[in-house]
């Protein structure tokens, strides 16, 4: 029961309703069904709101004109100074980018008969944090399956060389960038050595450090080791969060380590830290994903008793659960309640609900809430349209999916790769393979490159229909474009010529 002192009698009746309506939730765990509609899991959108806190790579190349003190002089007295400063800054950035290109060209020549380190020394380029960032990002952008080992070596060679230059010292951000390169190259031990080096040299190991490690090592089965190490580390500190544990919980949520979240939360309580609204939202997600709905309900009650009212993301989680539980009436009541307490439902809330209902197979409810969303002034975006299209495709209602697809284009929303994949899947299910292949060409002509899922969907259905030559032609087209070559073995019975 939520606090009367906080909300008053009328509102308390509404909040007690949270405990009762949560009992309507379905009694089984809902997993993703592989439809790939492009709408992230509820965790992704919980993560999104704190992404800006956790980013080390955001760097503004231009000052904010509105806030620049050189711009607010009377009658334009300072505009000239501002333009001069802006021009100088712009020239500096362009110079650094040109020097970064030169360094990348030098690194690409590294090999027998060419000493990249000597060439870098002879370049007489002044090393700065911006230069290091530009070079490492340039290497990061070029990593693929075929060149990942070489990229890791070149990245580290430059990292070591730049760190040896006078009047320059690496920052935590530069360490994180080289760690990201090692991550993409699957160099796990090298990442750990960098963390040890950071600690040894007194750099702060932040939530960004932890997130890079957990995202990489979690897939390798090392998640528990990473967490235990960071909990014991006295250097781990991340100020935007109330304490370090929230940062760890937040990162674990992004890599689906739900059971580990429970363990970390218990360690958090042992250390004497109390949960806040972020902690509760993460725990609610993990309890639901683990199918522990009784604990989910109790956690919701506890949140209220401790004086925390549901926020934007709590409501989104609840709508997600109600949608997947096929409880449209309870969801409608919740949407109305949100408006009563001053939290206006957004496009994200409606899309979350529609996605859940479509996975539950209730397309009539999906259509109702889609129309209700428009009536309330929310403009459907490409994600919402894609969720609707995917629901109709899975239900075998291709005509309705095509109607929604046409509407989104008319309304100025360009399809993304998930939209096209849903439509291609629908066309293949209806055995309209020529139209499906034409849609692949259409998306390419619009600058939307097919991902592996698009090719896999088309090839799978062509093979099921006995059209092996057409399936091999799609794979050859993918290989000729130089895309996903390392994933070709996933296509059974295909041999490259």
PDB file of C-alpha atoms in Angstrom, residues 241-396:
ATOM      1  CA  UNK A 241      24.238   7.147  -9.980  1.00  0.00           C
ATOM      2  CA  UNK A 242      23.360   7.141  -6.294  1.00  0.00           C
ATOM      3  CA  UNK A 243      26.077   4.525  -5.762  1.00  0.00           C
ATOM      4  CA  UNK A 244      28.163   1.987  -7.635  1.00  0.00           C
ATOM      5  CA  UNK A 245      25.670  -0.852  -7.248  1.00  0.00           C
ATOM      6  CA  UNK A 246      23.085   0.861  -9.430  1.00  0.00           C
ATOM      7  CA  UNK A 247      25.675   1.182 -12.165  1.00  0.00           C
ATOM      8  CA  UNK A 248      26.416  -2.541 -11.936  1.00  0.00           C
ATOM      9  CA  UNK A 249      22.715  -3.481 -11.903  1.00  0.00           C
ATOM     10  CA  UNK A 250      22.084  -1.197 -14.848  1.00  0.00           C
ATOM     11  CA  UNK A 251      24.848  -2.843 -16.910  1.00  0.00           C
ATOM     12  CA  UNK A 252      23.730  -6.355 -15.996  1.00  0.00           C
ATOM     13  CA  UNK A 253      20.230  -5.539 -17.200  1.00  0.00           C
ATOM     14  CA  UNK A 254      21.570  -4.702 -20.638  1.00  0.00           C
ATOM     15  CA  UNK A 255      23.136  -8.150 -21.029  1.00  0.00           C
ATOM     16  CA  UNK A 256      20.202 -10.141 -19.612  1.00  0.00           C
ATOM     17  CA  UNK A 257      22.019 -11.296 -16.466  1.00  0.00           C
ATOM     18  CA  UNK A 258      18.821 -11.441 -14.431  1.00  0.00           C
ATOM     19  CA  UNK A 259      19.910 -13.987 -11.822  1.00  0.00           C
ATOM     20  CA  UNK A 260      23.133 -12.079 -11.279  1.00  0.00           C
ATOM     21  CA  UNK A 261      21.053  -8.947 -10.698  1.00  0.00           C
ATOM     22  CA  UNK A 262      19.375 -10.682  -7.772  1.00  0.00           C
ATOM     23  CA  UNK A 263      22.747 -11.639  -6.283  1.00  0.00           C
ATOM     24  CA  UNK A 264      24.169  -8.112  -6.707  1.00  0.00           C
ATOM     25  CA  UNK A 265      21.055  -6.628  -5.089  1.00  0.00           C
ATOM     26  CA  UNK A 266      21.568  -8.812  -2.016  1.00  0.00           C
ATOM     27  CA  UNK A 267      25.203  -7.677  -1.851  1.00  0.00           C
ATOM     28  CA  UNK A 268      23.968  -4.108  -2.115  1.00  0.00           C
ATOM     29  CA  UNK A 269      21.691  -4.557   0.899  1.00  0.00           C
ATOM     30  CA  UNK A 270      24.488  -6.221   2.881  1.00  0.00           C
ATOM     31  CA  UNK A 271      26.653  -3.163   2.190  1.00  0.00           C
ATOM     32  CA  UNK A 272      23.920  -0.986   3.689  1.00  0.00           C
ATOM     33  CA  UNK A 273      22.695   0.696   0.473  1.00  0.00           C
ATOM     34  CA  UNK A 274      18.953   1.303   0.067  1.00  0.00           C
ATOM     35  CA  UNK A 275      17.224   0.967  -3.319  1.00  0.00           C
ATOM     36  CA  UNK A 276      15.942   3.984  -5.244  1.00  0.00           C
ATOM     37  CA  UNK A 277      13.490   4.169  -8.152  1.00  0.00           C
ATOM     38  CA  UNK A 278      16.160   3.076 -10.648  1.00  0.00           C
ATOM     39  CA  UNK A 279      16.977   0.040  -8.518  1.00  0.00           C
ATOM     40  CA  UNK A 280      13.315  -0.897  -8.249  1.00  0.00           C
ATOM     41  CA  UNK A 281      12.742  -0.587 -12.001  1.00  0.00           C
ATOM     42  CA  UNK A 282      15.709  -2.838 -12.746  1.00  0.00           C
ATOM     43  CA  UNK A 283      14.553  -5.388 -10.156  1.00  0.00           C
ATOM     44  CA  UNK A 284      11.009  -5.369 -11.552  1.00  0.00           C
ATOM     45  CA  UNK A 285      12.397  -6.180 -15.002  1.00  0.00           C
ATOM     46  CA  UNK A 286      14.551  -9.006 -13.716  1.00  0.00           C
ATOM     47  CA  UNK A 287      11.783 -10.550 -11.577  1.00  0.00           C
ATOM     48  CA  UNK A 288       9.425 -10.538 -14.523  1.00  0.00           C
ATOM     49  CA  UNK A 289      12.000 -12.010 -16.902  1.00  0.00           C
ATOM     50  CA  UNK A 290      12.687 -14.798 -14.408  1.00  0.00           C
ATOM     51  CA  UNK A 291       8.963 -15.527 -14.163  1.00  0.00           C
ATOM     52  CA  UNK A 292       8.881 -14.648 -10.450  1.00  0.00           C
ATOM     53  CA  UNK A 293       5.592 -12.777 -10.582  1.00  0.00           C
ATOM     54  CA  UNK A 294       4.819 -13.146  -6.868  1.00  0.00           C
ATOM     55  CA  UNK A 295       8.096 -11.408  -6.103  1.00  0.00           C
ATOM     56  CA  UNK A 296       7.272  -8.870  -8.809  1.00  0.00           C
ATOM     57  CA  UNK A 297       4.020  -8.002  -7.019  1.00  0.00           C
ATOM     58  CA  UNK A 298       5.695  -7.841  -3.612  1.00  0.00           C
ATOM     59  CA  UNK A 299       8.413  -5.596  -4.993  1.00  0.00           C
ATOM     60  CA  UNK A 300       5.791  -3.227  -6.402  1.00  0.00           C
ATOM     61  CA  UNK A 301       4.113  -3.070  -2.996  1.00  0.00           C
ATOM     62  CA  UNK A 302       7.446  -2.518  -1.249  1.00  0.00           C
ATOM     63  CA  UNK A 303       8.263   0.315  -3.618  1.00  0.00           C
ATOM     64  CA  UNK A 304       5.096   2.108  -2.595  1.00  0.00           C
ATOM     65  CA  UNK A 305       5.635   1.502   1.110  1.00  0.00           C
ATOM     66  CA  UNK A 306       9.081   3.044   0.823  1.00  0.00           C
ATOM     67  CA  UNK A 307       7.619   6.213  -0.671  1.00  0.00           C
ATOM     68  CA  UNK A 308       8.450   5.701  -4.350  1.00  0.00           C
ATOM     69  CA  UNK A 309       5.671   6.377  -6.840  1.00  0.00           C
ATOM     70  CA  UNK A 310       5.846   4.784 -10.310  1.00  0.00           C
ATOM     71  CA  UNK A 311       7.770   6.878 -12.815  1.00  0.00           C
ATOM     72  CA  UNK A 312       7.798   6.951 -16.617  1.00  0.00           C
ATOM     73  CA  UNK A 313       9.717   3.675 -16.814  1.00  0.00           C
ATOM     74  CA  UNK A 314       7.777   1.873 -14.079  1.00  0.00           C
ATOM     75  CA  UNK A 315       4.577   2.502 -16.020  1.00  0.00           C
ATOM     76  CA  UNK A 316       6.283   1.244 -19.176  1.00  0.00           C
ATOM     77  CA  UNK A 317       7.259  -1.993 -17.416  1.00  0.00           C
ATOM     78  CA  UNK A 318       3.706  -2.484 -16.149  1.00  0.00           C
ATOM     79  CA  UNK A 319       2.236  -1.912 -19.609  1.00  0.00           C
ATOM     80  CA  UNK A 320       4.723  -4.408 -21.005  1.00  0.00           C
ATOM     81  CA  UNK A 321       3.598  -7.038 -18.493  1.00  0.00           C
ATOM     82  CA  UNK A 322      -0.105  -6.361 -19.035  1.00  0.00           C
ATOM     83  CA  UNK A 323       0.287  -6.476 -22.802  1.00  0.00           C
ATOM     84  CA  UNK A 324       2.063  -9.816 -22.812  1.00  0.00           C
ATOM     85  CA  UNK A 325      -0.482 -11.085 -20.314  1.00  0.00           C
ATOM     86  CA  UNK A 326      -3.257 -10.136 -22.773  1.00  0.00           C
ATOM     87  CA  UNK A 327      -4.962  -7.814 -20.267  1.00  0.00           C
ATOM     88  CA  UNK A 328      -6.182  -4.927 -22.466  1.00  0.00           C
ATOM     89  CA  UNK A 329      -8.812  -3.706 -19.978  1.00  0.00           C
ATOM     90  CA  UNK A 330      -6.286  -3.498 -17.124  1.00  0.00           C
ATOM     91  CA  UNK A 331      -3.917  -1.717 -19.511  1.00  0.00           C
ATOM     92  CA  UNK A 332      -6.604   0.814 -20.409  1.00  0.00           C
ATOM     93  CA  UNK A 333      -7.236   1.474 -16.718  1.00  0.00           C
ATOM     94  CA  UNK A 334      -3.532   1.975 -16.181  1.00  0.00           C
ATOM     95  CA  UNK A 335      -3.275   4.456 -19.065  1.00  0.00           C
ATOM     96  CA  UNK A 336      -6.149   6.438 -17.586  1.00  0.00           C
ATOM     97  CA  UNK A 337      -4.520   6.330 -14.170  1.00  0.00           C
ATOM     98  CA  UNK A 338      -1.252   7.625 -15.643  1.00  0.00           C
ATOM     99  CA  UNK A 339      -3.049  10.718 -16.919  1.00  0.00           C
ATOM    100  CA  UNK A 340      -4.689  11.251 -13.544  1.00  0.00           C
ATOM    101  CA  UNK A 341      -1.327  11.338 -11.769  1.00  0.00           C
ATOM    102  CA  UNK A 342       0.236  13.639 -14.376  1.00  0.00           C
ATOM    103  CA  UNK A 343       2.221  11.115 -16.408  1.00  0.00           C
ATOM    104  CA  UNK A 344       0.925  11.527 -19.954  1.00  0.00           C
ATOM    105  CA  UNK A 345       1.248   8.274 -21.957  1.00  0.00           C
ATOM    106  CA  UNK A 346       3.838   8.638 -24.716  1.00  0.00           C
ATOM    107  CA  UNK A 347       4.485   6.888 -27.997  1.00  0.00           C
ATOM    108  CA  UNK A 348       6.836   4.554 -26.097  1.00  0.00           C
ATOM    109  CA  UNK A 349       4.109   3.506 -23.645  1.00  0.00           C
ATOM    110  CA  UNK A 350       1.636   2.738 -26.423  1.00  0.00           C
ATOM    111  CA  UNK A 351       4.230   0.901 -28.487  1.00  0.00           C
ATOM    112  CA  UNK A 352       5.254  -1.187 -25.487  1.00  0.00           C
ATOM    113  CA  UNK A 353       1.636  -2.155 -24.884  1.00  0.00           C
ATOM    114  CA  UNK A 354       0.906  -2.899 -28.547  1.00  0.00           C
ATOM    115  CA  UNK A 355       4.051  -5.006 -28.818  1.00  0.00           C
ATOM    116  CA  UNK A 356       2.991  -7.093 -25.831  1.00  0.00           C
ATOM    117  CA  UNK A 357      -0.555  -7.531 -27.069  1.00  0.00           C
ATOM    118  CA  UNK A 358       0.642  -8.527 -30.533  1.00  0.00           C
ATOM    119  CA  UNK A 359       2.875 -11.198 -29.009  1.00  0.00           C
ATOM    120  CA  UNK A 360      -0.164 -12.406 -27.079  1.00  0.00           C
ATOM    121  CA  UNK A 361      -2.039 -12.606 -30.400  1.00  0.00           C
ATOM    122  CA  UNK A 362      -4.676  -9.981 -29.562  1.00  0.00           C
ATOM    123  CA  UNK A 363      -4.606  -7.953 -32.785  1.00  0.00           C
ATOM    124  CA  UNK A 364      -8.003  -6.400 -32.175  1.00  0.00           C
ATOM    125  CA  UNK A 365      -6.648  -4.817 -28.989  1.00  0.00           C
ATOM    126  CA  UNK A 366      -3.534  -3.733 -30.906  1.00  0.00           C
ATOM    127  CA  UNK A 367      -5.690  -1.957 -33.464  1.00  0.00           C
ATOM    128  CA  UNK A 368      -7.751  -0.297 -30.723  1.00  0.00           C
ATOM    129  CA  UNK A 369      -4.727   1.085 -28.851  1.00  0.00           C
ATOM    130  CA  UNK A 370      -3.047   2.147 -32.082  1.00  0.00           C
ATOM    131  CA  UNK A 371      -6.099   4.216 -32.972  1.00  0.00           C
ATOM    132  CA  UNK A 372      -6.426   5.454 -29.384  1.00  0.00           C
ATOM    133  CA  UNK A 373      -2.813   6.582 -29.478  1.00  0.00           C
ATOM    134  CA  UNK A 374      -3.483   8.655 -32.604  1.00  0.00           C
ATOM    135  CA  UNK A 375      -6.646  10.112 -31.031  1.00  0.00           C
ATOM    136  CA  UNK A 376      -4.580  11.263 -28.068  1.00  0.00           C
ATOM    137  CA  UNK A 377      -2.197  13.136 -30.331  1.00  0.00           C
ATOM    138  CA  UNK A 378       0.729  10.691 -30.417  1.00  0.00           C
ATOM    139  CA  UNK A 379       2.210  10.350 -33.899  1.00  0.00           C
ATOM    140  CA  UNK A 380       3.182   6.732 -34.683  1.00  0.00           C
ATOM    141  CA  UNK A 381       6.869   6.353 -35.483  1.00  0.00           C
ATOM    142  CA  UNK A 382       8.636   3.698 -37.542  1.00  0.00           C
ATOM    143  CA  UNK A 383       9.001   1.410 -34.495  1.00  0.00           C
ATOM    144  CA  UNK A 384       5.287   1.503 -33.704  1.00  0.00           C
ATOM    145  CA  UNK A 385       4.357   0.851 -37.338  1.00  0.00           C
ATOM    146  CA  UNK A 386       6.820  -2.041 -37.458  1.00  0.00           C
ATOM    147  CA  UNK A 387       5.314  -3.597 -34.336  1.00  0.00           C
ATOM    148  CA  UNK A 388       1.854  -3.467 -35.940  1.00  0.00           C
ATOM    149  CA  UNK A 389       3.153  -4.873 -39.235  1.00  0.00           C
ATOM    150  CA  UNK A 390       4.955  -7.724 -37.480  1.00  0.00           C
ATOM    151  CA  UNK A 391       1.837  -8.634 -35.523  1.00  0.00           C
ATOM    152  CA  UNK A 392      -0.231  -8.949 -38.695  1.00  0.00           C
ATOM    153  CA  UNK A 393       2.525 -10.883 -40.486  1.00  0.00           C
ATOM    154  CA  UNK A 394       2.830 -13.421 -37.664  1.00  0.00           C
ATOM    155  CA  UNK A 395      -0.962 -13.842 -37.727  1.00  0.00           C
ATOM    156  CA  UNK A 396      -0.839 -14.478 -41.481  1.00  0.00           C
TER     157      UNK A 396
END
